[in-house]
JSON list of C-alpha atoms in Angstrom, two decimals:
[
{"chain": "F", "resi": 1, "resn": "UNK", "atom": "CA", "xyz": [113.06, 104.90, 101.85]},
{"chain": "F", "resi": 2, "resn": "UNK", "atom": "CA", "xyz": [111.72, 106.47, 99.43]},
{"chain": "F", "resi": 3, "resn": "UNK", "atom": "CA", "xyz": [109.19, 108.45, 100.93]},
{"chain": "F", "resi": 4, "resn": "UNK", "atom": "CA", "xyz": [111.47, 109.45, 103.40]},
{"chain": "F", "resi": 5, "resn": "UNK", "atom": "CA", "xyz": [114.47, 110.40, 102.05]},
{"chain": "F", "resi": 6, "resn": "UNK", "atom": "CA", "xyz": [113.54, 111.13, 97.98]},
{"chain": "F", "resi": 7, "resn": "UNK", "atom": "CA", "xyz": [109.57, 112.52, 98.81]},
{"chain": "F", "resi": 8, "resn": "UNK", "atom": "CA", "xyz": [111.17, 114.13, 102.00]},
{"chain": "F", "resi": 9, "resn": "UNK", "atom": "CA", "xyz": [107.66, 113.17, 104.00]},
{"chain": "F", "resi": 10, "resn": "UNK", "atom": "CA", "xyz": [107.55, 114.14, 107.73]},
{"chain": "F", "resi": 11, "resn": "UNK", "atom": "CA", "xyz": [107.24, 111.33, 110.27]},
{"chain": "F", "resi": 12, "resn": "UNK", "atom": "CA", "xyz": [103.66, 111.77, 110.57]},
{"chain": "F", "resi": 13, "resn": "UNK", "atom": "CA", "xyz": [103.02, 111.80, 107.07]},
{"chain": "F", "resi": 14, "resn": "UNK", "atom": "CA", "xyz": [104.76, 109.21, 106.52]},
{"chain": "F", "resi": 15, "resn": "UNK", "atom": "CA", "xyz": [102.67, 107.08, 108.71]},
{"chain": "F", "resi": 16, "resn": "UNK", "atom": "CA", "xyz": [99.69, 107.95, 107.42]},
{"chain": "F", "resi": 17, "resn": "UNK", "atom": "CA", "xyz": [101.52, 106.74, 104.33]},
{"chain": "F", "resi": 18, "resn": "UNK", "atom": "CA", "xyz": [102.11, 103.31, 105.76]},
{"chain": "F", "resi": 19, "resn": "UNK", "atom": "CA", "xyz": [98.14, 103.40, 107.14]},
{"chain": "F", "resi": 20, "resn": "UNK", "atom": "CA", "xyz": [97.05, 103.56, 104.06]},
{"chain": "F", "resi": 21, "resn": "UNK", "atom": "CA", "xyz": [99.22, 100.33, 102.01]},
{"chain": "F", "resi": 22, "resn": "UNK", "atom": "CA", "xyz": [97.51, 98.73, 105.25]},
{"chain": "F", "resi": 23, "resn": "UNK", "atom": "CA", "xyz": [94.00, 100.05, 103.85]},
{"chain": "F", "resi": 24, "resn": "UNK", "atom": "CA", "xyz": [94.71, 98.85, 100.37]},
{"chain": "F", "resi": 25, "resn": "UNK", "atom": "CA", "xyz": [95.86, 95.55, 101.86]},
{"chain": "F", "resi": 26, "resn": "UNK", "atom": "CA", "xyz": [92.18, 95.09, 102.98]},
{"chain": "F", "resi": 27, "resn": "UNK", "atom": "CA", "xyz": [90.86, 96.64, 99.82]},
{"chain": "F", "resi": 28, "resn": "UNK", "atom": "CA", "xyz": [92.73, 93.79, 98.45]},
{"chain": "F", "resi": 29, "resn": "UNK", "atom": "CA", "xyz": [92.02, 91.23, 100.56]},
{"chain": "F", "resi": 30, "resn": "UNK", "atom": "CA", "xyz": [88.03, 92.12, 100.35]},
{"chain": "F", "resi": 31, "resn": "UNK", "atom": "CA", "xyz": [88.60, 92.01, 96.30]},
{"chain": "F", "resi": 32, "resn": "UNK", "atom": "CA", "xyz": [90.34, 88.81, 96.25]},
{"chain": "F", "resi": 33, "resn": "UNK", "atom": "CA", "xyz": [88.38, 86.46, 97.00]},
{"chain": "F", "resi": 34, "resn": "UNK", "atom": "CA", "xyz": [85.53, 87.58, 94.99]},
{"chain": "F", "resi": 35, "resn": "UNK", "atom": "CA", "xyz": [87.79, 87.69, 92.01]},
{"chain": "F", "resi": 36, "resn": "UNK", "atom": "CA", "xyz": [89.28, 84.18, 92.71]},
{"chain": "F", "resi": 37, "resn": "UNK", "atom": "CA", "xyz": [85.25, 83.03, 91.82]},
{"chain": "F", "resi": 38, "resn": "UNK", "atom": "CA", "xyz": [86.18, 84.08, 87.84]},
{"chain": "F", "resi": 39, "resn": "UNK", "atom": "CA", "xyz": [89.81, 84.43, 87.81]},
{"chain": "F", "resi": 40, "resn": "UNK", "atom": "CA", "xyz": [92.08, 81.57, 87.96]},
{"chain": "F", "resi": 41, "resn": "UNK", "atom": "CA", "xyz": [94.21, 81.59, 91.06]},
{"chain": "F", "resi": 42, "resn": "UNK", "atom": "CA", "xyz": [97.62, 81.16, 88.89]},
{"chain": "F", "resi": 43, "resn": "UNK", "atom": "CA", "xyz": [96.19, 83.84, 86.68]},
{"chain": "F", "resi": 44, "resn": "UNK", "atom": "CA", "xyz": [95.20, 86.24, 89.63]},
{"chain": "F", "resi": 45, "resn": "UNK", "atom": "CA", "xyz": [98.54, 85.60, 90.98]},
{"chain": "F", "resi": 46, "resn": "UNK", "atom": "CA", "xyz": [100.43, 86.45, 87.64]},
{"chain": "F", "resi": 47, "resn": "UNK", "atom": "CA", "xyz": [97.90, 89.46, 87.60]},
{"chain": "F", "resi": 48, "resn": "UNK", "atom": "CA", "xyz": [98.73, 90.95, 90.95]},
{"chain": "F", "resi": 49, "resn": "UNK", "atom": "CA", "xyz": [102.86, 90.26, 90.78]},
{"chain": "F", "resi": 50, "resn": "UNK", "atom": "CA", "xyz": [103.19, 92.13, 87.02]},
{"chain": "F", "resi": 51, "resn": "UNK", "atom": "CA", "xyz": [100.99, 94.96, 88.41]},
{"chain": "F", "resi": 52, "resn": "UNK", "atom": "CA", "xyz": [103.25, 95.36, 91.18]},
{"chain": "F", "resi": 53, "resn": "UNK", "atom": "CA", "xyz": [106.16, 95.60, 89.06]},
{"chain": "F", "resi": 54, "resn": "UNK", "atom": "CA", "xyz": [104.97, 97.81, 86.64]},
{"chain": "F", "resi": 55, "resn": "UNK", "atom": "CA", "xyz": [103.34, 99.92, 89.80]},
{"chain": "F", "resi": 56, "resn": "UNK", "atom": "CA", "xyz": [106.72, 99.89, 91.47]},
{"chain": "F", "resi": 57, "resn": "UNK", "atom": "CA", "xyz": [108.46, 101.41, 88.43]},
{"chain": "F", "resi": 58, "resn": "UNK", "atom": "CA", "xyz": [105.65, 103.89, 88.44]},
{"chain": "F", "resi": 59, "resn": "UNK", "atom": "CA", "xyz": [107.54, 105.27, 91.28]},
{"chain": "F", "resi": 60, "resn": "UNK", "atom": "CA", "xyz": [109.58, 106.93, 88.93]},
{"chain": "F", "resi": 61, "resn": "UNK", "atom": "CA", "xyz": [106.83, 109.78, 87.36]},
{"chain": "F", "resi": 62, "resn": "UNK", "atom": "CA", "xyz": [105.78, 109.43, 90.67]},
{"chain": "F", "resi": 63, "resn": "UNK", "atom": "CA", "xyz": [107.57, 112.98, 91.34]},
{"chain": "F", "resi": 64, "resn": "UNK", "atom": "CA", "xyz": [105.80, 114.80, 88.59]},
{"chain": "F", "resi": 65, "resn": "UNK", "atom": "CA", "xyz": [102.69, 114.09, 89.78]},
{"chain": "F", "resi": 66, "resn": "UNK", "atom": "CA", "xyz": [103.37, 114.69, 93.30]},
{"chain": "F", "resi": 67, "resn": "UNK", "atom": "CA", "xyz": [104.76, 118.25, 91.71]},
{"chain": "F", "resi": 68, "resn": "UNK", "atom": "CA", "xyz": [101.67, 118.64, 90.82]},
{"chain": "F", "resi": 69, "resn": "UNK", "atom": "CA", "xyz": [99.29, 117.33, 92.66]},
{"chain": "F", "resi": 70, "resn": "UNK", "atom": "CA", "xyz": [100.63, 117.26, 95.99]},
{"chain": "F", "resi": 71, "resn": "UNK", "atom": "CA", "xyz": [100.74, 114.71, 98.76]},
{"chain": "F", "resi": 72, "resn": "UNK", "atom": "CA", "xyz": [97.39, 112.48, 96.78]},
{"chain": "F", "resi": 73, "resn": "UNK", "atom": "CA", "xyz": [99.64, 110.67, 94.40]},
{"chain": "F", "resi": 74, "resn": "UNK", "atom": "CA", "xyz": [101.40, 109.37, 97.31]},
{"chain": "F", "resi": 75, "resn": "UNK", "atom": "CA", "xyz": [98.50, 108.57, 98.94]},
{"chain": "F", "resi": 76, "resn": "UNK", "atom": "CA", "xyz": [97.39, 106.52, 95.87]},
{"chain": "F", "resi": 77, "resn": "UNK", "atom": "CA", "xyz": [100.98, 105.14, 95.17]},
{"chain": "F", "resi": 78, "resn": "UNK", "atom": "CA", "xyz": [100.63, 103.63, 98.57]},
{"chain": "F", "resi": 79, "resn": "UNK", "atom": "CA", "xyz": [97.12, 102.47, 98.57]},
{"chain": "F", "resi": 80, "resn": "UNK", "atom": "CA", "xyz": [98.02, 100.63, 95.49]},
{"chain": "F", "resi": 81, "resn": "UNK", "atom": "CA", "xyz": [100.89, 98.51, 96.62]},
{"chain": "F", "resi": 82, "resn": "UNK", "atom": "CA", "xyz": [98.77, 97.51, 99.25]},
{"chain": "F", "resi": 83, "resn": "UNK", "atom": "CA", "xyz": [96.20, 96.08, 96.95]},
{"chain": "F", "resi": 84, "resn": "UNK", "atom": "CA", "xyz": [98.29, 94.35, 94.99]},
{"chain": "F", "resi": 85, "resn": "UNK", "atom": "CA", "xyz": [100.61, 92.77, 97.81]},
{"chain": "F", "resi": 86, "resn": "UNK", "atom": "CA", "xyz": [97.20, 91.17, 98.65]},
{"chain": "F", "resi": 87, "resn": "UNK", "atom": "CA", "xyz": [96.23, 90.34, 94.89]},
{"chain": "F", "resi": 88, "resn": "UNK", "atom": "CA", "xyz": [99.58, 88.33, 95.23]},
{"chain": "F", "resi": 89, "resn": "UNK", "atom": "CA", "xyz": [98.89, 87.13, 99.12]},
{"chain": "F", "resi": 90, "resn": "UNK", "atom": "CA", "xyz": [95.33, 86.06, 98.70]},
{"chain": "F", "resi": 91, "resn": "UNK", "atom": "CA", "xyz": [95.74, 83.08, 95.35]},
{"chain": "F", "resi": 92, "resn": "UNK", "atom": "CA", "xyz": [99.28, 82.22, 96.92]},
{"chain": "F", "resi": 93, "resn": "UNK", "atom": "CA", "xyz": [97.22, 81.44, 99.82]},
{"chain": "F", "resi": 94, "resn": "UNK", "atom": "CA", "xyz": [94.42, 80.17, 98.49]},
{"chain": "F", "resi": 95, "resn": "UNK", "atom": "CA", "xyz": [96.81, 77.43, 96.33]},
{"chain": "F", "resi": 96, "resn": "UNK", "atom": "CA", "xyz": [98.96, 76.63, 99.71]},
{"chain": "F", "resi": 97, "resn": "UNK", "atom": "CA", "xyz": [95.28, 75.39, 101.13]},
{"chain": "F", "resi": 98, "resn": "UNK", "atom": "CA", "xyz": [93.98, 74.01, 98.26]},
{"chain": "F", "resi": 99, "resn": "UNK", "atom": "CA", "xyz": [97.14, 71.99, 97.31]},
{"chain": "F", "resi": 100, "resn": "UNK", "atom": "CA", "xyz": [98.42, 70.74, 100.99]},
{"chain": "F", "resi": 101, "resn": "UNK", "atom": "CA", "xyz": [97.03, 67.95, 102.94]},
{"chain": "F", "resi": 102, "resn": "UNK", "atom": "CA", "xyz": [95.34, 69.44, 106.17]},
{"chain": "F", "resi": 103, "resn": "UNK", "atom": "CA", "xyz": [97.14, 66.95, 108.20]},
{"chain": "F", "resi": 104, "resn": "UNK", "atom": "CA", "xyz": [100.61, 69.09, 106.95]},
{"chain": "F", "resi": 105, "resn": "UNK", "atom": "CA", "xyz": [99.53, 72.67, 106.55]},
{"chain": "F", "resi": 106, "resn": "UNK", "atom": "CA", "xyz": [101.20, 74.05, 109.89]},
{"chain": "F", "resi": 107, "resn": "UNK", "atom": "CA", "xyz": [104.75, 72.17, 109.02]},
{"chain": "F", "resi": 108, "resn": "UNK", "atom": "CA", "xyz": [104.13, 73.35, 105.51]},
{"chain": "F", "resi": 109, "resn": "UNK", "atom": "CA", "xyz": [102.97, 76.78, 106.32]},
{"chain": "F", "resi": 110, "resn": "UNK", "atom": "CA", "xyz": [106.32, 77.18, 108.54]},
{"chain": "F", "resi": 111, "resn": "UNK", "atom": "CA", "xyz": [108.11, 76.05, 105.40]},
{"chain": "F", "resi": 112, "resn": "UNK", "atom": "CA", "xyz": [106.89, 77.95, 102.80]},
{"chain": "F", "resi": 113, "resn": "UNK", "atom": "CA", "xyz": [107.23, 81.18, 105.18]},
{"chain": "F", "resi": 114, "resn": "UNK", "atom": "CA", "xyz": [111.18, 79.80, 105.93]},
{"chain": "F", "resi": 115, "resn": "UNK", "atom": "CA", "xyz": [111.39, 79.80, 102.21]},
{"chain": "F", "resi": 116, "resn": "UNK", "atom": "CA", "xyz": [109.60, 83.30, 101.33]},
{"chain": "F", "resi": 117, "resn": "UNK", "atom": "CA", "xyz": [111.48, 85.20, 104.72]},
{"chain": "F", "resi": 118, "resn": "UNK", "atom": "CA", "xyz": [115.03, 84.17, 103.22]},
{"chain": "F", "resi": 119, "resn": "UNK", "atom": "CA", "xyz": [115.10, 85.37, 99.53]},
{"chain": "F", "resi": 120, "resn": "UNK", "atom": "CA", "xyz": [112.71, 89.07, 101.45]},
{"chain": "F", "resi": 121, "resn": "UNK", "atom": "CA", "xyz": [115.70, 89.37, 103.77]},
{"chain": "F", "resi": 122, "resn": "UNK", "atom": "CA", "xyz": [118.17, 88.63, 101.39]},
{"chain": "F", "resi": 123, "resn": "UNK", "atom": "CA", "xyz": [116.72, 90.85, 98.61]},
{"chain": "F", "resi": 124, "resn": "UNK", "atom": "CA", "xyz": [116.45, 93.94, 101.48]},
{"chain": "F", "resi": 125, "resn": "UNK", "atom": "CA", "xyz": [119.98, 94.19, 101.64]},
{"chain": "F", "resi": 126, "resn": "UNK", "atom": "CA", "xyz": [121.20, 93.92, 98.52]},
{"chain": "F", "resi": 127, "resn": "UNK", "atom": "CA", "xyz": [118.24, 96.48, 97.43]},
{"chain": "F", "resi": 128, "resn": "UNK", "atom": "CA", "xyz": [119.76, 98.57, 100.40]},
{"chain": "F", "resi": 129, "resn": "UNK", "atom": "CA", "xyz": [123.31, 98.33, 99.19]},
{"chain": "F", "resi": 130, "resn": "UNK", "atom": "CA", "xyz": [121.74, 98.81, 95.49]},
{"chain": "F", "resi": 131, "resn": "UNK", "atom": "CA", "xyz": [119.37, 101.96, 96.81]},
{"chain": "F", "resi": 132, "resn": "UNK", "atom": "CA", "xyz": [122.78, 103.26, 98.16]},
{"chain": "F", "resi": 133, "resn": "UNK", "atom": "CA", "xyz": [124.49, 103.15, 94.71]},
{"chain": "F", "resi": 134, "resn": "UNK", "atom": "CA", "xyz": [121.59, 104.69, 92.65]},
{"chain": "F", "resi": 135, "resn": "UNK", "atom": "CA", "xyz": [118.61, 106.15, 94.97]},
{"chain": "F", "resi": 136, "resn": "UNK", "atom": "CA", "xyz": [115.70, 104.70, 96.30]},
{"chain": "F", "resi": 137, "resn": "UNK", "atom": "CA", "xyz": [113.24, 105.55, 93.66]},
{"chain": "F", "resi": 138, "resn": "UNK", "atom": "CA", "xyz": [115.33, 104.23, 91.11]},
{"chain": "F", "resi": 139, "resn": "UNK", "atom": "CA", "xyz": [116.27, 101.16, 93.22]},
{"chain": "F", "resi": 140, "resn": "UNK", "atom": "CA", "xyz": [112.57, 100.79, 93.09]},
{"chain": "F", "resi": 141, "resn": "UNK", "atom": "CA", "xyz": [111.98, 100.81, 89.84]},
{"chain": "F", "resi": 142, "resn": "UNK", "atom": "CA", "xyz": [114.86, 98.50, 88.76]},
{"chain": "F", "resi": 143, "resn": "UNK", "atom": "CA", "xyz": [113.36, 96.40, 90.59]},
{"chain": "F", "resi": 144, "resn": "UNK", "atom": "CA", "xyz": [109.41, 96.62, 89.65]},
{"chain": "F", "resi": 145, "resn": "UNK", "atom": "CA", "xyz": [111.68, 96.16, 86.27]},
{"chain": "F", "resi": 146, "resn": "UNK", "atom": "CA", "xyz": [113.13, 92.69, 87.12]},
{"chain": "F", "resi": 147, "resn": "UNK", "atom": "CA", "xyz": [109.74, 91.28, 88.35]},
{"chain": "F", "resi": 148, "resn": "UNK", "atom": "CA", "xyz": [107.69, 92.57, 85.23]},
{"chain": "F", "resi": 149, "resn": "UNK", "atom": "CA", "xyz": [110.38, 90.59, 83.45]},
{"chain": "F", "resi": 150, "resn": "UNK", "atom": "CA", "xyz": [110.72, 87.91, 85.37]},
{"chain": "F", "resi": 151, "resn": "UNK", "atom": "CA", "xyz": [106.84, 87.09, 85.64]},
{"chain": "F", "resi": 152, "resn": "UNK", "atom": "CA", "xyz": [106.36, 87.09, 81.79]},
{"chain": "F", "resi": 153, "resn": "UNK", "atom": "CA", "xyz": [108.50, 83.86, 82.25]},
{"chain": "F", "resi": 154, "resn": "UNK", "atom": "CA", "xyz": [106.61, 82.03, 84.78]},
{"chain": "F", "resi": 155, "resn": "UNK", "atom": "CA", "xyz": [103.40, 81.20, 81.69]},
{"chain": "F", "resi": 156, "resn": "UNK", "atom": "CA", "xyz": [106.26, 79.05, 80.02]},
{"chain": "F", "resi": 157, "resn": "UNK", "atom": "CA", "xyz": [106.90, 76.91, 82.92]},
{"chain": "F", "resi": 158, "resn": "UNK", "atom": "CA", "xyz": [105.01, 73.49, 83.59]},
{"chain": "F", "resi": 159, "resn": "UNK", "atom": "CA", "xyz": [104.10, 74.18, 86.92]},
{"chain": "F", "resi": 160, "resn": "UNK", "atom": "CA", "xyz": [102.55, 77.47, 86.73]},
{"chain": "F", "resi": 161, "resn": "UNK", "atom": "CA", "xyz": [99.71, 75.71, 83.91]},
{"chain": "F", "resi": 162, "resn": "UNK", "atom": "CA", "xyz": [99.36, 72.92, 86.52]},
{"chain": "F", "resi": 163, "resn": "UNK", "atom": "CA", "xyz": [97.64, 75.46, 89.05]},
{"chain": "F", "resi": 164, "resn": "UNK", "atom": "CA", "xyz": [94.97, 76.24, 86.89]},
{"chain": "F", "resi": 165, "resn": "UNK", "atom": "CA", "xyz": [94.06, 72.72, 86.97]},
{"chain": "F", "resi": 166, "resn": "UNK", "atom": "CA", "xyz": [93.22, 73.17, 90.96]},
{"chain": "F", "resi": 167, "resn": "UNK", "atom": "CA", "xyz": [89.55, 73.12, 91.65]},
{"chain": "F", "resi": 168, "resn": "UNK", "atom": "CA", "xyz": [89.02, 74.88, 95.39]},
{"chain": "F", "resi": 169, "resn": "UNK", "atom": "CA", "xyz": [86.85, 73.24, 97.89]},
{"chain": "F", "resi": 170, "resn": "UNK", "atom": "CA", "xyz": [84.09, 75.83, 97.51]},
{"chain": "F", "resi": 171, "resn": "UNK", "atom": "CA", "xyz": [81.94, 74.40, 100.81]},
{"chain": "F", "resi": 172, "resn": "UNK", "atom": "CA", "xyz": [81.75, 77.01, 103.53]},
{"chain": "F", "resi": 173, "resn": "UNK", "atom": "CA", "xyz": [83.35, 75.88, 106.99]},
{"chain": "F", "resi": 174, "resn": "UNK", "atom": "CA", "xyz": [81.45, 76.07, 110.52]},
{"chain": "F", "resi": 175, "resn": "UNK", "atom": "CA", "xyz": [83.08, 79.45, 111.20]},
{"chain": "F", "resi": 176, "resn": "UNK", "atom": "CA", "xyz": [81.87, 81.08, 108.34]},
{"chain": "F", "resi": 177, "resn": "UNK", "atom": "CA", "xyz": [78.61, 80.17, 109.21]}
]
């Protein structure tokens, strides 16, 4: 919404910007597993969520950068959205695979998807209303600030601390090779 209605990108340009999110997701998916070798999954998850919040709040000054440097800042912003989303999804999935017994992963994955999609849909509905009230750029920035504030509380919870104790199986499967 912000790209189309605030930055007024053309429909074809919008497609390229959306594709840059996908490119960022590929880059993040390549970086995430390497970083998991040195950074505990709960910490990488925390870092990814913190930076997503900061990056979303960074949409407000993006206007100045677009005005001064053209579309390059929009491509950078969209690519980093993809990278940061992957840096959240990689540790979430790694933790999930490590915690849930193999025989329950199918059902567990379905439940995890259900419990993550419902709040996402609710957020889209509420966020759409909120964007109508204050504008899509400020709604995005507000959600980023709220994510940063929420993420700051994660280390206070016992469940977060327990996630750092999970050992990943480093054996290669026959599929890998």
